[in-house]
Coordinates of C-alpha atoms in Angstrom, one line a residue:
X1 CA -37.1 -37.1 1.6
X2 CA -34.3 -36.5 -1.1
X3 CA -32.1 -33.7 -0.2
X4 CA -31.9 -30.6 -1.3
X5 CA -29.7 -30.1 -4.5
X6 CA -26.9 -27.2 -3.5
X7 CA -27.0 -24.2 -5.3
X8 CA -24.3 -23.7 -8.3
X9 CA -21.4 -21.4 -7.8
X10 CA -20.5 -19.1 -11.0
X11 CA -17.3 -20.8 -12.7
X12 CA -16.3 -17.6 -13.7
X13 CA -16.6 -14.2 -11.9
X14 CA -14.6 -10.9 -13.1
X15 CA -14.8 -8.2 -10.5
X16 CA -14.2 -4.2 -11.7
X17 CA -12.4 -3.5 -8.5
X18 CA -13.6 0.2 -8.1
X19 CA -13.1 3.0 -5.2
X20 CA -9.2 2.7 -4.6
X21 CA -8.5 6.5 -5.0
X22 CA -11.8 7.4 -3.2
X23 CA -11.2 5.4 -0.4
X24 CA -7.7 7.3 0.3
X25 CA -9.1 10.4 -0.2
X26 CA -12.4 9.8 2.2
X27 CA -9.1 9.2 4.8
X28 CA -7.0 12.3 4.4
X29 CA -4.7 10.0 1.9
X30 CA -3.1 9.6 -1.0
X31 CA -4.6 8.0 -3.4
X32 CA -1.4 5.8 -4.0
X33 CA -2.4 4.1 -0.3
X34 CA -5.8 3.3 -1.3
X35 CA -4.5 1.1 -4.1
X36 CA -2.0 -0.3 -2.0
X37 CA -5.3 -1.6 0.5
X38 CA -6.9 -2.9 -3.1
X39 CA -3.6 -5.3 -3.1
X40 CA -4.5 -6.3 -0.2
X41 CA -8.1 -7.0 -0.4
X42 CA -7.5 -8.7 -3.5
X43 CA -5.0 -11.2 -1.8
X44 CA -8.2 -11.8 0.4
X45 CA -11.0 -12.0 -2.5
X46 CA -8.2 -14.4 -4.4
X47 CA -8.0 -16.8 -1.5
X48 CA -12.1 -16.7 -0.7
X49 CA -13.0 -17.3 -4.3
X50 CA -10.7 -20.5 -4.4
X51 CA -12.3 -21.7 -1.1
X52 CA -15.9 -21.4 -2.7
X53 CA -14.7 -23.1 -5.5
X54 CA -14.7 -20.5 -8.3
X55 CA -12.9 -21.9 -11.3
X56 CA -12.2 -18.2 -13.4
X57 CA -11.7 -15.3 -11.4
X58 CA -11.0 -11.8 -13.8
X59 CA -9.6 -9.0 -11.9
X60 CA -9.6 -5.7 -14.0
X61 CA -6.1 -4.0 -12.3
X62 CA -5.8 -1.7 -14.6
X63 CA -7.7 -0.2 -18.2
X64 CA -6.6 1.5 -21.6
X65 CA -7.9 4.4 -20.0
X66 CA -6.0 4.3 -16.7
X67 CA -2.8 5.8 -18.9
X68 CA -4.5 9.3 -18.4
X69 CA -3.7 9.2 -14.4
X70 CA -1.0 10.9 -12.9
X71 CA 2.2 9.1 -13.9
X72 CA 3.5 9.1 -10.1
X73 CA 0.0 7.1 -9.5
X74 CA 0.6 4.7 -13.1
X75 CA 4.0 4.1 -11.7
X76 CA 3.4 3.3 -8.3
X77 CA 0.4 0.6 -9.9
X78 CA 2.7 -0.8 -11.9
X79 CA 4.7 -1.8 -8.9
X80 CA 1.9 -3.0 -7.2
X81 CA 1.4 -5.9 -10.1
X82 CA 5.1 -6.4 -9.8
X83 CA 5.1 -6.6 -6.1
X84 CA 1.7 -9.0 -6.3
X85 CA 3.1 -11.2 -8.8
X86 CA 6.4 -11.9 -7.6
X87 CA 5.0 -12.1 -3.6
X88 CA 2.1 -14.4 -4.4
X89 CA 4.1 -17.2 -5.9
X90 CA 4.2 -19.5 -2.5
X91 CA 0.6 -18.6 -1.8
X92 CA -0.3 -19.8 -5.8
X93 CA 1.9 -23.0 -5.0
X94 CA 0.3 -23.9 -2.3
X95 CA -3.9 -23.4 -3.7
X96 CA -2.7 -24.8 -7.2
X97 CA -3.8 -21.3 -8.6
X98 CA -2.4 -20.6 -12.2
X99 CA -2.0 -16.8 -13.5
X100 CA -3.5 -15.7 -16.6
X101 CA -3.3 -12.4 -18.3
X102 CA -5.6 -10.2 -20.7
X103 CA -5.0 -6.7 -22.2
X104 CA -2.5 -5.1 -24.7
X105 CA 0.8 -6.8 -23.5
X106 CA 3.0 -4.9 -25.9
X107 CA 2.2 -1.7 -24.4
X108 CA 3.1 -2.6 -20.9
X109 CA 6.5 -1.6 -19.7
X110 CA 9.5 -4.2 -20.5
X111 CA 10.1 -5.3 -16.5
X112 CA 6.3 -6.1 -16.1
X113 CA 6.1 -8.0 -19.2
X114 CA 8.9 -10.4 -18.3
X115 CA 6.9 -10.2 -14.3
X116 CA 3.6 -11.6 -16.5
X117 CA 5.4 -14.0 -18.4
X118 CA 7.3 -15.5 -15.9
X119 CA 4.3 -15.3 -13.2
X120 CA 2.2 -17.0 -16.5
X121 CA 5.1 -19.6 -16.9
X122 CA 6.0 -20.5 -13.5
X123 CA 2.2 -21.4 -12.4
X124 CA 0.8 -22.9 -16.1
X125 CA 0.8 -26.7 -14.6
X126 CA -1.4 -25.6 -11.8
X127 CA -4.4 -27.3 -12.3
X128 CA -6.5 -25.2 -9.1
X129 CA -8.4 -21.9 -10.1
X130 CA -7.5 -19.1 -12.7
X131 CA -6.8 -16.0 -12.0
X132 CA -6.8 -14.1 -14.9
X133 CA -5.2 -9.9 -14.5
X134 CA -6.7 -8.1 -16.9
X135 CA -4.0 -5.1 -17.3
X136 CA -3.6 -2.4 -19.9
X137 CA -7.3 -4.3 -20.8
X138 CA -10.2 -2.7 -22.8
X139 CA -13.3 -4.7 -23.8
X140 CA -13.5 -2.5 -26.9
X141 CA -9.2 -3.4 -27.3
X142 CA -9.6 -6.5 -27.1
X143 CA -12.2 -6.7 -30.1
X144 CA -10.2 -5.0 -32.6
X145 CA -7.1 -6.7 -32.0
X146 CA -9.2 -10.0 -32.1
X147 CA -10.5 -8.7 -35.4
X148 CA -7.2 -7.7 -36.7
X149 CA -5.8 -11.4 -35.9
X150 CA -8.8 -12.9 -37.7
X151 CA -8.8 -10.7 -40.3
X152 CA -4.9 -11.9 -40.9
X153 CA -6.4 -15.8 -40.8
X154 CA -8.8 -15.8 -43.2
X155 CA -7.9 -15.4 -47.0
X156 CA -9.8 -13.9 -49.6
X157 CA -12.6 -12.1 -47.9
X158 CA -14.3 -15.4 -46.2
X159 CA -16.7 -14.6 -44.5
X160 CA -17.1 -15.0 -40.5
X161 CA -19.6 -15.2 -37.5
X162 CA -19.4 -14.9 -34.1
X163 CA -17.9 -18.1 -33.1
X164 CA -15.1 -17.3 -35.4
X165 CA -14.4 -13.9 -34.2
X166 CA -14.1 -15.1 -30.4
X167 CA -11.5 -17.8 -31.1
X168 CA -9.4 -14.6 -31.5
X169 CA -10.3 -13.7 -28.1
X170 CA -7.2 -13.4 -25.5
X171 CA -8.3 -16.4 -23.9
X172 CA -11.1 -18.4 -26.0
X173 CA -10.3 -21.4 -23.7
X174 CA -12.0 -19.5 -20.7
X175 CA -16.0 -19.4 -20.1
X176 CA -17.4 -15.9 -20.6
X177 CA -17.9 -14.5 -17.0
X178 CA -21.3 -15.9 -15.2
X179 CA -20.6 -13.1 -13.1
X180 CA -19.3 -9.3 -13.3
X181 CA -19.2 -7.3 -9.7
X182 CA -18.6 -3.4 -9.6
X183 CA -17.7 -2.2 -6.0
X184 CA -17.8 1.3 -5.0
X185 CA -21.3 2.4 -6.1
X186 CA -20.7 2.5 -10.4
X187 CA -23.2 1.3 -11.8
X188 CA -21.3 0.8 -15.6
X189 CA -19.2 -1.8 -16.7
X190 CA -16.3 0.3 -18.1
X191 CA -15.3 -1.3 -21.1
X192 CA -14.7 -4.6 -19.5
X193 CA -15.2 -7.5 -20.7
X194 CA -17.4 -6.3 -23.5
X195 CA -17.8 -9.3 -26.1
X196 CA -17.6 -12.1 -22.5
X197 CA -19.9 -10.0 -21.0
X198 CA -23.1 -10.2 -23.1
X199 CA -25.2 -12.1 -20.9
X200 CA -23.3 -12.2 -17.6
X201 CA -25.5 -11.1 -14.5
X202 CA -24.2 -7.7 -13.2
X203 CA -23.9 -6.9 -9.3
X204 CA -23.6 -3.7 -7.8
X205 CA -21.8 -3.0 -4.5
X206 CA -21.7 0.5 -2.9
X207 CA -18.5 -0.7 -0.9
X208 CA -15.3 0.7 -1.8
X209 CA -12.6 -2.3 -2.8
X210 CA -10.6 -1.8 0.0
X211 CA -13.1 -2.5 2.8
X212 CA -14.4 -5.7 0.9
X213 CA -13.7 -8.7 2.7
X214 CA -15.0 -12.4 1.8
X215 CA -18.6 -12.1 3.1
X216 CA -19.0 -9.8 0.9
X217 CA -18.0 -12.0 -2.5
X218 CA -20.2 -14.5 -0.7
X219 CA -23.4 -12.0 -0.3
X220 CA -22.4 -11.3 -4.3
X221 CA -22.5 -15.5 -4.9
X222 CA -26.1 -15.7 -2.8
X223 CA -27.7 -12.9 -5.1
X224 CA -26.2 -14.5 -8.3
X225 CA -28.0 -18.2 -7.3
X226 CA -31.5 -16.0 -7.3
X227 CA -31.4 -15.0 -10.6
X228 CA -33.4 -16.6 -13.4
X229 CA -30.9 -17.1 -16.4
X230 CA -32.1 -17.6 -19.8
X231 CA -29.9 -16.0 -22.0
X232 CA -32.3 -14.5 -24.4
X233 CA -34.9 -17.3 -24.3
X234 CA -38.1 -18.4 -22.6
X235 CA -38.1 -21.4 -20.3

């Protein structure tokens, strides 16, 4: 009796981490506490998608659109990703994970460009999974500047497809996302990951961010290895 052949794990999952705000407010908080228990959580998701053997893990921290907040709330999530980044660096060490980034970078704040950069620099020879922060990100964003940097490539009106357009991608080296989780009962993908995205399976989780814990990412996995992918074809 041959055995069984184990089920594959997604190489790359990005995770819309949704329900920070409402979490606080369904406690009497503020809403700057329930984003404080997201840091936490995703400390926790991190370390229990490196154990399962994940190789890209996308975090979506913080949109395009998330400059409309209150700027006490902007500021205090902007120290959040400086505390992360500068507290994880032991923890990355030790898993081998490497930091990656996606979004607008020039329109992040000096300090937590130089807290990317160096968090970018410090873990680029780690060879264990990726964890790529997508901050200051849109999907839609990240296609226009993609076609602006193309656009600035080729000469004299060339002509382009789609392979040439996602070279120009933030990080064309990375697999599009087999994956894409939304906590907190949304069912929309929020301008994330938009071009990446096209044929990734989408799961649902009415659990707000902060109460997720790994079981959780692991029920996420088991419902992913049911699905029948075929990407626009028939089998």
């Amino acid at each position: 009796m041959q055995d069984s052949v184990p089920a594959a794990i997604p190489a790359h999952v990005g995770i819309i981490m949704d329900g920070n705000g409402r979490w606080a407010k369904n406690r009497g908080l503020v809403r700057t506490q329930g984003h404080l228990e997201g840091l936490k959580t995703a400390k926790k998701i991190v370390k229990a998608a490196s154990d399962l053997g994940i190789r890209f893990l996308t975090l979506y921290a913080f949109s395009t659109e998330n400059w409309k907040r209150a700027a006490d709330e902007v500021g205090f999530i902007m120290d959040l990703v400086k505390q992360y980044l500068r507290a994880e660096f032991d923890f990355s060490k030790k898993n081998k994970i490497r930091t990656r980034f996606t979004g607008d970078f020039s329109g992040l704040p000096p300090d937590i460009q130089k807290e990317i950069s160096d968090s970018v620099a410090d873990t680029a020879g780690f060879e264990g999974m990726q964890v790529v922060l997508a901050i200051n990100y849109g999907g839609r964003d990240e296609i226009i500047r993609a076609f602006r940097k193309l656009s600035q490539a080729k000469e004299n009106g060339e002509s382009f497809g789609e392979k040439d357009l996602s070279l120009y991608l933030d990080n064309p080296d990375i697999p599009d996302p087999d994956l894409i989780i939304r906590t907190a009962g949304e069912y929309r993908t929020s301008n994330f990951l938009l071009w990446e995205g096209a044929y990734s399976e989408l799961y649902f989780s009415g659990k707000m961010w902060p109460d997720w814990e790994k079981e959780d990412l692991q029920a996420a996995i088991a419902d992913f290895q049911k699905r029948d992918r075929r990407f626009g074809g028939v089998k």
